[in-house]
Tab-separated table of C-alpha atoms in Angstrom:
chain	number	residue	atom	x	y	z
A	4	MET	CA	46.224	140.043	130.404
A	5	TYR	CA	43.075	138.635	132.045
A	6	ARG	CA	40.871	140.848	129.872
A	7	GLU	CA	42.666	139.698	126.730
A	8	LEU	CA	42.268	136.037	127.676
A	9	LEU	CA	38.581	136.450	128.512
A	10	ASP	CA	37.993	138.215	125.193
A	11	LEU	CA	39.561	135.267	123.340
A	12	LEU	CA	37.546	132.727	125.336
A	13	ASN	CA	34.390	134.688	124.489
A	14	ASN	CA	35.230	134.696	120.786
A	15	LYS	CA	32.281	133.695	118.594
A	16	ILE	CA	34.330	130.743	117.272
A	17	LEU	CA	34.039	129.187	120.741
A	18	LYS	CA	30.446	130.280	121.342
A	19	SER	CA	28.879	126.841	120.914
A	20	GLY	CA	31.870	124.974	122.332
A	21	ASN	CA	32.903	123.610	125.704
A	22	VAL	CA	36.259	125.066	126.697
A	23	GLY	CA	38.595	124.336	129.572
A	24	PHE	CA	41.774	126.308	130.193
A	25	ILE	CA	44.389	126.716	132.917
A	26	ILE	CA	47.718	128.530	133.347
A	27	GLU	CA	50.045	127.643	136.237
A	28	ARG	CA	53.484	128.506	137.493
A	29	LEU	CA	55.933	125.705	138.233
A	30	ASP	CA	55.200	126.024	141.960
A	31	GLY	CA	51.516	125.230	141.308
A	32	ASP	CA	50.296	128.830	141.654
A	33	ILE	CA	47.303	129.186	139.316
A	34	ILE	CA	47.497	132.340	137.212
A	35	PHE	CA	44.232	131.862	135.314
A	36	GLN	CA	41.633	129.151	134.917
A	37	HIS	CA	38.358	128.680	133.122
A	38	ASN	CA	36.389	125.434	133.523
A	39	ALA	CA	39.711	123.766	134.322
A	40	ASP	CA	38.059	120.856	136.170
A	41	VAL	CA	35.636	120.006	133.352
A	42	LEU	CA	36.249	116.599	131.758
A	43	LEU	CA	36.647	116.996	127.989
A	44	ILE	CA	37.723	114.976	124.944
A	45	PRO	CA	41.498	115.592	124.890
A	46	ALA	CA	42.237	114.243	121.368
A	47	SER	CA	46.006	113.743	121.044
A	48	ASN	CA	46.709	115.464	124.351
A	49	MET	CA	46.157	111.902	125.597
A	50	LYS	CA	49.678	111.220	124.305
A	51	ILE	CA	51.054	113.340	127.159
A	52	LEU	CA	50.019	110.511	129.495
A	53	THR	CA	51.277	107.853	127.087
A	54	GLY	CA	54.673	109.441	126.596
A	55	LEU	CA	55.169	109.828	130.330
A	56	ALA	CA	54.039	106.251	131.072
A	57	GLY	CA	56.470	104.900	128.478
A	58	LEU	CA	59.377	106.796	130.001
A	59	LEU	CA	58.425	105.829	133.555
A	60	TYR	CA	57.588	102.142	133.104
A	61	LEU	CA	59.848	101.158	130.201
A	62	GLY	CA	62.587	103.771	130.481
A	63	PRO	CA	64.121	106.210	127.963
A	64	ASP	CA	66.752	103.645	126.923
A	65	PHE	CA	64.354	100.749	126.406
A	66	LYS	CA	64.527	99.056	122.996
A	67	PHE	CA	62.005	96.744	121.347
A	68	LYS	CA	63.593	93.433	120.329
A	69	THR	CA	61.751	91.375	117.695
A	70	LYS	CA	63.043	87.796	117.466
A	71	PHE	CA	63.202	85.581	114.387
A	72	LEU	CA	63.720	81.895	115.117
A	73	ILE	CA	64.934	79.554	112.401
A	74	GLU	CA	64.909	75.795	112.775
A	75	LYS	CA	68.422	74.437	112.260
A	76	SER	CA	69.282	72.694	109.009
A	77	ASP	CA	72.496	71.399	107.443
A	78	ASN	CA	71.507	72.226	103.880
A	79	GLY	CA	69.777	75.587	104.310
A	80	LYS	CA	66.346	74.042	103.715
A	81	ILE	CA	64.616	74.897	106.965
A	82	PRO	CA	61.328	73.372	108.163
A	83	ASN	CA	59.745	76.554	109.612
A	84	MET	CA	60.529	80.133	110.506
A	85	TYR	CA	59.094	81.732	113.633
A	86	VAL	CA	58.622	85.370	114.619
A	87	ILE	CA	58.016	86.630	118.151
A	88	GLY	CA	56.362	90.055	118.024
A	89	SER	CA	57.750	92.577	120.497
A	90	GLY	CA	55.197	95.317	119.934
A	91	ASP	CA	57.750	97.389	117.972
A	92	PRO	CA	55.685	99.791	115.818
A	93	THR	CA	58.685	101.113	113.872
A	94	ILE	CA	59.672	98.131	111.666
A	95	VAL	CA	59.707	98.919	107.942
A	96	ASP	CA	61.066	97.156	104.848
A	97	ARG	CA	63.594	98.967	102.666
A	98	GLU	CA	61.359	99.173	99.600
A	99	THR	CA	58.634	100.958	101.535
A	100	LEU	CA	61.112	103.176	103.371
A	101	ALA	CA	62.576	104.405	100.085
A	102	ILE	CA	59.169	105.648	98.937
A	103	TRP	CA	58.333	107.077	102.358
A	104	LYS	CA	61.503	109.151	102.018
A	105	GLU	CA	60.363	110.408	98.612
A	106	LEU	CA	56.997	111.317	100.097
A	107	SER	CA	58.584	112.884	103.215
A	108	ILE	CA	56.603	110.681	105.585
A	109	CYS	CA	59.635	109.292	107.414
A	110	TYR	CA	60.261	110.462	110.953
A	111	GLY	CA	63.643	109.108	112.028
A	112	SER	CA	62.818	106.229	114.362
A	113	GLU	CA	62.134	103.680	111.613
A	114	ASN	CA	63.625	100.245	112.280
A	115	VAL	CA	64.673	98.799	108.907
A	116	ILE	CA	64.405	95.082	108.235
A	117	ASP	CA	66.322	93.808	105.218
A	118	SER	CA	67.156	90.643	103.340
A	119	SER	CA	70.082	89.784	105.636
A	120	LEU	CA	67.433	88.112	107.765
A	121	PHE	CA	67.445	85.293	105.171
A	122	ASN	CA	71.208	84.772	105.013
A	123	ASP	CA	72.156	81.064	104.945
A	124	ILE	CA	68.571	80.061	104.096
A	125	LYS	CA	67.943	78.366	100.747
A	126	ARG	CA	64.343	77.329	101.161
A	127	VAL	CA	61.585	77.379	103.780
A	128	LEU	CA	59.859	74.023	103.469
A	129	GLY	CA	57.166	74.831	106.013
A	130	ASP	CA	55.446	77.945	107.341
A	131	ILE	CA	56.235	81.398	108.656
A	132	ILE	CA	54.608	81.291	112.090
A	133	ILE	CA	54.089	84.550	113.985
A	134	ASP	CA	53.576	84.753	117.739
A	135	ASP	CA	51.689	88.006	118.306
A	136	TYR	CA	50.186	87.025	121.647
A	137	LEU	CA	51.986	89.769	123.559
A	138	PHE	CA	48.957	91.919	122.714
A	139	ASP	CA	45.287	91.017	122.834
A	140	ASP	CA	43.250	90.529	119.661
A	141	GLU	CA	41.463	93.902	119.709
A	142	ASN	CA	43.428	95.399	116.821
A	143	TYR	CA	40.975	98.207	116.209
A	144	ASN	CA	39.679	100.014	119.274
A	145	ARG	CA	35.941	99.490	119.626
A	146	THR	CA	35.419	103.216	120.284
A	147	TRP	CA	37.186	104.439	117.143
A	148	ASP	CA	35.201	105.733	114.194
A	149	LEU	CA	34.730	103.041	111.523
A	150	ASN	CA	34.796	105.790	108.904
A	151	ASP	CA	38.533	106.108	109.629
A	152	ILE	CA	39.519	102.489	108.980
A	153	THR	CA	41.485	103.172	105.766
A	154	GLN	CA	43.320	106.179	107.185
A	155	PRO	CA	46.972	105.690	108.250
A	156	TYR	CA	46.306	107.591	111.477
A	157	ALA	CA	43.843	104.823	112.456
A	158	ALA	CA	45.993	101.789	111.651
A	159	GLN	CA	45.263	98.593	113.554
A	160	VAL	CA	47.562	97.754	116.481
A	161	SER	CA	49.440	94.449	116.648
A	162	ALA	CA	52.381	92.898	118.470
A	163	PHE	CA	54.071	92.309	115.105
A	164	THR	CA	53.924	95.443	113.006
A	165	MET	CA	55.307	96.147	109.546
A	166	ASN	CA	55.178	99.444	107.664
A	167	ARG	CA	52.999	101.025	110.371
A	168	ASN	CA	50.361	98.414	109.452
A	169	THR	CA	49.736	100.214	106.187
A	170	THR	CA	50.590	99.523	102.581
A	171	LEU	CA	51.332	101.863	99.714
A	172	LEU	CA	49.191	101.962	96.589
A	173	LYS	CA	50.999	103.212	93.509
A	174	ILE	CA	48.406	104.723	91.176
A	175	LYS	CA	49.530	105.527	87.656
A	176	SER	CA	47.536	106.812	84.700
A	177	ASP	CA	48.230	107.464	81.057
A	178	ASN	CA	45.727	108.925	78.599
A	179	THR	CA	43.397	105.951	78.667
A	180	THR	CA	44.089	103.551	81.539
A	181	VAL	CA	44.790	103.496	85.256
A	182	SER	CA	47.053	100.903	86.911
A	183	ILE	CA	47.349	100.221	90.645
A	184	GLU	CA	50.222	98.406	92.315
A	185	GLU	CA	50.551	97.338	95.939
A	186	ILE	CA	53.968	98.190	97.413
A	187	PRO	CA	55.535	95.921	98.517
A	188	ASN	CA	53.797	93.626	96.048
A	189	SER	CA	52.963	90.976	98.652
A	190	GLY	CA	49.525	90.150	97.250
A	191	TYR	CA	47.916	90.697	100.646
A	192	LEU	CA	45.251	93.078	99.349
A	193	ARG	CA	42.460	92.508	96.840
A	194	ILE	CA	42.355	95.695	94.800
A	195	PHE	CA	39.258	96.745	92.874
A	196	ASN	CA	40.165	99.481	90.433
A	197	GLU	CA	37.164	101.555	89.377
A	198	LEU	CA	39.084	104.766	88.643
A	199	LYS	CA	38.424	106.638	85.419
A	200	ILE	CA	40.485	109.241	83.539
A	201	SER	CA	39.053	112.761	83.774
A	202	ASP	CA	40.025	116.415	83.686
A	203	LYS	CA	39.022	116.606	87.358
A	204	GLU	CA	40.590	114.543	90.111
A	205	GLU	CA	38.598	113.005	92.928
A	206	ILE	CA	39.993	109.714	94.206
A	207	LYS	CA	38.114	107.785	96.871
A	208	VAL	CA	39.796	104.872	98.646
A	209	GLU	CA	37.675	102.482	100.691
A	210	ARG	CA	38.515	99.281	102.549
A	211	LYS	CA	35.574	97.169	103.648
A	212	ASN	CA	35.584	96.552	107.390
A	213	ASN	CA	37.261	93.279	108.475
A	214	THR	CA	38.563	92.626	104.958
A	215	ASN	CA	41.512	93.561	102.770
A	216	ASP	CA	39.272	94.418	99.839
A	217	ILE	CA	40.343	97.882	98.653
A	218	TYR	CA	38.083	99.836	96.317
A	219	LEU	CA	39.392	102.816	94.384
A	220	ARG	CA	36.666	104.902	92.837
A	221	GLY	CA	36.314	108.295	91.237
A	222	THR	CA	38.519	110.076	88.754
A	223	ILE	CA	42.187	110.798	88.140
A	224	LEU	CA	43.986	113.154	85.789
A	225	PRO	CA	45.779	111.645	82.764
A	226	ASN	CA	49.541	110.981	82.959
A	227	THR	CA	49.601	111.105	86.741
A	228	LEU	CA	51.562	109.226	89.401
A	229	LYS	CA	50.240	109.145	92.963
A	230	TYR	CA	50.825	107.163	96.138
A	231	TYR	CA	48.184	106.423	98.756
A	232	ASN	CA	48.965	104.928	102.143
A	233	VAL	CA	46.097	102.720	103.358
A	234	THR	CA	45.656	100.514	106.403
A	235	VAL	CA	45.469	96.741	106.324
A	236	HIS	CA	43.199	94.350	108.187
A	237	ASP	CA	44.887	91.704	110.378
A	238	PRO	CA	48.324	93.348	110.340
A	239	THR	CA	50.109	90.355	111.879
A	240	LEU	CA	49.415	88.252	108.781
A	241	TYR	CA	50.266	91.244	106.598
A	242	GLY	CA	53.684	91.394	108.249
A	243	GLY	CA	54.155	87.710	107.498
A	244	HIS	CA	53.302	88.283	103.847
A	245	ILE	CA	55.916	91.050	103.696
A	246	LEU	CA	58.487	88.597	105.065
A	247	LYS	CA	57.489	86.032	102.449
A	248	TYR	CA	57.814	88.694	99.742
A	249	MET	CA	61.258	89.687	101.057
A	250	ALA	CA	62.307	86.025	100.971
A	251	TYR	CA	61.085	85.754	97.374
A	252	LYS	CA	63.057	88.868	96.399
A	253	SER	CA	66.123	87.219	97.970
A	254	GLY	CA	65.616	84.116	95.838
A	255	ILE	CA	64.124	82.020	98.641
A	256	VAL	CA	60.877	80.092	98.233
A	257	VAL	CA	58.540	79.753	101.209
A	258	HIS	CA	56.450	76.654	100.523
A	259	GLY	CA	54.089	76.930	103.462
A	260	LYS	CA	51.575	79.404	104.783
A	261	ILE	CA	51.659	82.525	106.897
A	262	GLN	CA	49.975	81.787	110.179
A	263	ARG	CA	49.923	82.909	113.788
A	264	GLY	CA	50.764	80.576	116.622
A	265	ARG	CA	52.459	80.399	119.983
A	266	ILE	CA	56.124	79.458	120.018
A	267	SER	CA	56.253	76.195	121.934
A	268	LYS	CA	59.620	74.848	120.786
A	269	GLN	CA	62.837	75.391	122.718
A	270	ILE	CA	64.644	78.504	121.500
A	271	SER	CA	67.932	76.712	122.217
A	272	ASP	CA	67.152	74.394	119.305
A	273	MET	CA	66.974	77.267	116.835
A	274	ILE	CA	69.079	79.969	115.234
A	275	VAL	CA	67.982	83.246	116.787
A	276	LYS	CA	68.140	86.497	114.860
A	277	SER	CA	66.678	89.729	116.143
A	278	ILE	CA	66.144	93.312	115.140
A	279	GLU	CA	66.363	95.991	117.788
A	280	SER	CA	64.569	99.315	117.644
A	281	GLN	CA	65.993	102.696	118.443
A	282	ALA	CA	65.753	103.861	122.057
A	283	LEU	CA	62.260	104.557	123.342
A	284	SER	CA	63.145	108.223	123.893
A	285	VAL	CA	63.659	108.539	120.112
A	286	ILE	CA	60.388	106.726	119.344
A	287	ILE	CA	58.442	108.849	121.838
A	288	LYS	CA	59.968	111.984	120.352
A	289	ASP	CA	58.562	111.024	116.947
A	290	MET	CA	55.259	109.993	118.536
A	291	MET	CA	54.851	113.397	120.185
A	292	LYS	CA	56.324	115.646	117.500
A	293	PHE	CA	54.274	114.073	114.696
A	294	SER	CA	51.371	112.687	116.762
A	295	ILE	CA	51.731	109.079	115.591
A	296	ASN	CA	48.762	107.162	116.954
A	297	LEU	CA	50.122	103.666	116.239
A	298	TYR	CA	53.241	104.380	118.292
A	299	ALA	CA	51.142	105.549	121.242
A	300	ASP	CA	48.785	102.577	121.321
A	301	SER	CA	51.630	100.085	120.792
A	302	ILE	CA	53.590	101.552	123.708
A	303	ALA	CA	50.459	101.478	125.883
A	304	LYS	CA	49.734	97.832	125.109
A	305	LEU	CA	53.346	96.876	125.788
A	306	ILE	CA	53.298	98.582	129.203
A	307	SER	CA	49.988	96.817	129.949
A	308	ALA	CA	51.549	93.475	128.996
A	309	LYS	CA	54.570	94.088	131.213
A	310	LEU	CA	52.643	95.348	134.243
A	311	PHE	CA	49.472	93.246	134.028
A	312	ASN	CA	50.369	90.421	131.629
A	313	ASP	CA	47.560	91.690	129.413
A	314	GLY	CA	48.512	93.798	126.391
A	315	SER	CA	45.158	95.505	126.060
A	316	TRP	CA	43.492	98.903	126.168
A	317	ARG	CA	41.502	97.561	129.105
A	318	SER	CA	44.677	97.188	131.167
A	319	TRP	CA	46.024	100.479	129.825
A	320	LYS	CA	43.316	102.190	131.873
A	321	LYS	CA	44.804	100.521	134.984
A	322	VAL	CA	48.279	101.702	133.971
A	323	VAL	CA	47.088	105.310	133.804
A	324	HIS	CA	45.282	105.065	137.144
A	325	ASN	CA	48.394	103.589	138.774
A	326	MET	CA	50.607	106.307	137.310
A	327	LEU	CA	48.360	109.115	138.517
A	328	ARG	CA	48.223	107.562	141.996
A	329	GLU	CA	52.015	107.382	142.097
A	330	LEU	CA	52.189	111.033	141.029
A	331	LYS	CA	49.557	111.867	143.702
A	332	ILE	CA	47.247	113.465	141.148
A	333	PRO	CA	43.482	113.107	141.797
A	334	PHE	CA	41.743	111.599	138.762
A	335	ASN	CA	38.078	111.114	139.673
A	336	ASN	CA	35.811	110.183	136.764
A	337	ILE	CA	38.410	110.397	133.996
A	338	ILE	CA	37.747	108.029	131.087
A	339	ILE	CA	40.607	106.223	129.344
A	340	MET	CA	39.742	104.256	126.203
A	341	ASP	CA	43.000	104.392	124.247
A	342	ALA	CA	46.485	105.884	124.380
A	343	SER	CA	46.518	107.890	121.161
A	344	GLY	CA	43.491	110.107	121.702
A	345	LEU	CA	41.610	108.826	118.656
A	346	SER	CA	38.698	107.748	120.839
A	347	ARG	CA	35.931	110.268	121.372
A	348	LYS	CA	35.099	108.488	124.636
A	349	ASN	CA	38.279	109.676	126.398
A	350	ARG	CA	37.806	112.337	129.076
A	351	LEU	CA	40.481	114.400	130.813
A	352	SER	CA	40.455	117.864	132.378
A	353	PRO	CA	42.938	120.673	131.663
A	354	LYS	CA	43.723	120.724	135.395
A	355	ILE	CA	44.853	117.070	135.383
A	356	ILE	CA	46.983	117.599	132.277
A	357	ALA	CA	48.568	120.727	133.758
A	358	GLU	CA	49.332	118.914	136.999
A	359	ILE	CA	50.990	116.068	135.077
A	360	LEU	CA	53.113	118.603	133.200
A	361	ARG	CA	54.046	120.336	136.479
A	362	LYS	CA	55.090	117.065	138.124
A	363	ILE	CA	57.197	116.153	135.085
A	364	HIS	CA	59.053	119.466	135.230
A	365	THR	CA	59.553	119.710	138.993
A	366	GLU	CA	59.558	116.238	140.548
A	367	LEU	CA	60.676	113.536	138.130
A	368	PRO	CA	64.272	112.380	137.470
A	369	GLU	CA	66.253	114.422	134.975
A	370	ASN	CA	66.397	111.698	132.308
A	371	ILE	CA	62.588	111.388	132.343
A	372	ARG	CA	62.042	115.137	132.398
A	373	GLU	CA	64.493	115.892	129.599
A	374	SER	CA	63.265	113.052	127.365
A	375	PHE	CA	59.668	114.177	127.788
A	376	ILE	CA	60.193	117.916	127.296
A	377	ASN	CA	62.483	117.327	124.307
A	378	SER	CA	59.737	115.249	122.681
A	379	LEU	CA	57.258	118.127	122.504
A	380	PRO	CA	56.700	120.095	119.285
A	381	ILE	CA	58.246	123.593	119.360
A	382	SER	CA	56.324	126.593	118.048
A	383	GLY	CA	57.484	127.674	114.604
A	384	ILE	CA	60.301	125.093	114.667
A	385	ASP	CA	59.180	121.475	114.323
A	386	GLY	CA	56.529	118.786	114.525
A	387	THR	CA	52.866	119.705	114.513
A	388	LEU	CA	53.744	123.255	115.615
A	389	LYS	CA	56.251	123.841	112.814
A	390	LYS	CA	54.011	126.230	110.876
A	391	ARG	CA	52.379	127.856	113.874
A	392	MET	CA	53.315	131.079	115.737
A	393	ARG	CA	56.020	131.921	113.212
A	394	ASN	CA	57.223	135.524	113.263
A	395	THR	CA	55.455	136.189	116.572
A	396	LEU	CA	56.701	136.634	120.127
A	397	ALA	CA	55.749	133.005	120.817
A	398	GLU	CA	57.974	131.514	118.112
A	399	GLY	CA	60.382	129.037	119.714
A	400	ARG	CA	58.953	129.715	123.188
A	401	VAL	CA	56.161	127.124	123.274
A	402	LYS	CA	56.761	123.396	123.737
A	403	ALA	CA	53.367	121.735	123.623
A	404	LYS	CA	51.317	118.777	122.417
A	405	THR	CA	48.618	119.493	119.885
A	406	GLY	CA	45.356	117.599	119.538
A	407	THR	CA	42.754	117.523	116.774
A	408	LEU	CA	39.536	115.686	116.016
A	409	HIS	CA	36.838	116.994	113.716
A	410	ASP	CA	35.242	119.108	116.493
A	411	VAL	CA	38.071	119.119	119.046
A	412	SER	CA	41.242	121.158	119.393
A	413	SER	CA	43.701	121.039	122.265
A	414	LEU	CA	47.119	122.407	123.143
A	415	SER	CA	48.979	121.724	126.383
A	416	GLY	CA	52.568	122.234	127.419
A	417	TYR	CA	55.083	124.832	128.506
A	418	VAL	CA	55.668	128.500	127.632
A	419	ARG	CA	58.920	130.352	128.219
A	420	THR	CA	57.980	133.963	128.902
A	421	LEU	CA	59.946	137.033	127.806
A	422	ASN	CA	61.270	137.092	131.395
A	423	ASN	CA	62.452	133.469	130.927
A	424	GLU	CA	59.962	132.030	133.391
A	425	THR	CA	58.433	128.657	132.484
A	426	LEU	CA	54.633	128.507	132.671
A	427	ILE	CA	52.380	125.484	132.265
A	428	PHE	CA	49.115	125.635	130.345
A	429	SER	CA	46.384	123.340	129.061
A	430	PHE	CA	43.647	124.356	126.642
A	431	ILE	CA	40.917	121.982	125.396
A	432	ALA	CA	37.960	122.958	123.218
A	433	ASN	CA	35.128	120.533	122.362
A	434	ASN	CA	32.024	120.864	120.171
A	435	ILE	CA	33.642	123.446	117.925
A	436	THR	CA	32.824	123.942	114.270
A	437	SER	CA	36.349	124.750	113.055
A	438	PRO	CA	39.462	123.315	114.755
A	439	GLU	CA	41.585	125.318	112.291
A	440	LYS	CA	40.132	128.633	113.488
A	441	VAL	CA	40.434	127.572	117.125
A	442	LYS	CA	44.122	126.860	116.565
A	443	ILE	CA	44.529	130.497	115.540
A	444	LEU	CA	43.018	131.436	118.910
A	445	GLU	CA	45.418	129.044	120.661
A	446	ASP	CA	48.334	130.792	118.988
A	447	GLN	CA	46.967	134.163	120.095
A	448	ILE	CA	46.679	132.839	123.651
A	449	ALA	CA	50.311	131.680	123.505
A	450	ASN	CA	51.364	135.163	122.481
A	451	ILE	CA	49.592	136.553	125.544
A	452	LEU	CA	51.226	133.976	127.811
A	453	VAL	CA	54.766	134.873	126.786
A	454	LYS	CA	54.168	138.416	128.075
A	455	ILE	CA	53.068	137.367	131.589
A	456	ASP	CA	55.286	138.767	134.366
């Protein structure tokens, strides 16, 4: 077994990389380790810490509750409408959800907001005012790559979130022209259509930093229908524009503006409506299975707000340090910049990750342990491991979190051996040229682990 593992770690694919690896039993006995103490970029293995922190500090049954406050009126013509953002990253309007279902980009934890919100309202004479001050104003982490700003996996983070802080672009061509429609058609984006019909397709979507100017360039095939999901800038105001659009579709005119502001009026003087998310255990399951970055960073900022009255990535670092102290896990020199793992500045070691996984399995309450373990992708079955290790000994025996950046691959979790023993492992590779090829090595390693006595 040791020879096989060493041969894989010496594979030419890893020759120029930095690799850390550890295998442990549940009692902490180390079976094998290689550079296990080295601090490396963990990519989405950072979500292991985020998922655990959410379950510990918020609880598996916690639900986000977003409040809508409506000033009372006898004739249905209300002065203003207020929204208090809860940090819920799962809110989606029905129109968007319907297309997400067509595109198979729904996960299960979506929290649908519909036109019933506007029941008994005939007209909004004033503004829609959104209180998003639960989180700080750093929507886009300063250590994330600006080249990713249009990508849904790098959506901005806000206390009031709609449609994962993205919008759909419906791109349709005939033989001569190309049309682009924003869905929902809230008018929040400025779309510059420079696409041309061609017999080759190469569509480039760009959003200028700190704007909602979207440029579509390149070529598209004739008679084609496509959808692109792109991020928005200033997602709080975007959410307000979606609400205004939903009001319009319900026959209600909003005369005022969309703006942010603190709620200073007495709630007792208003009609209170709210939408409640699914349980956090369901949201974390989607976050882990499908590696949803927005969910991770929203949960982290909410915990920071609750523990330190500061919904920021800065305070998230303190949350992680506190959690590791409580778990009695040494964490010297780790670097925590976000909760999703998008940041290339994060640094964790395989040994720390393995120790977290061991503590979860052996020391934490059953509801925490079960919620966490059930959230992990299963080899050959679901999530980001659905297509991996199929038709091998490891199929169905690995529950682990994947991680990928352009030169990083990681995999950490649990293996059930052929003797039905549970082992813990953490593998992180940095400075690699092909994450896809390294993932093949990870799968080969898993197939060695299942045979350990």
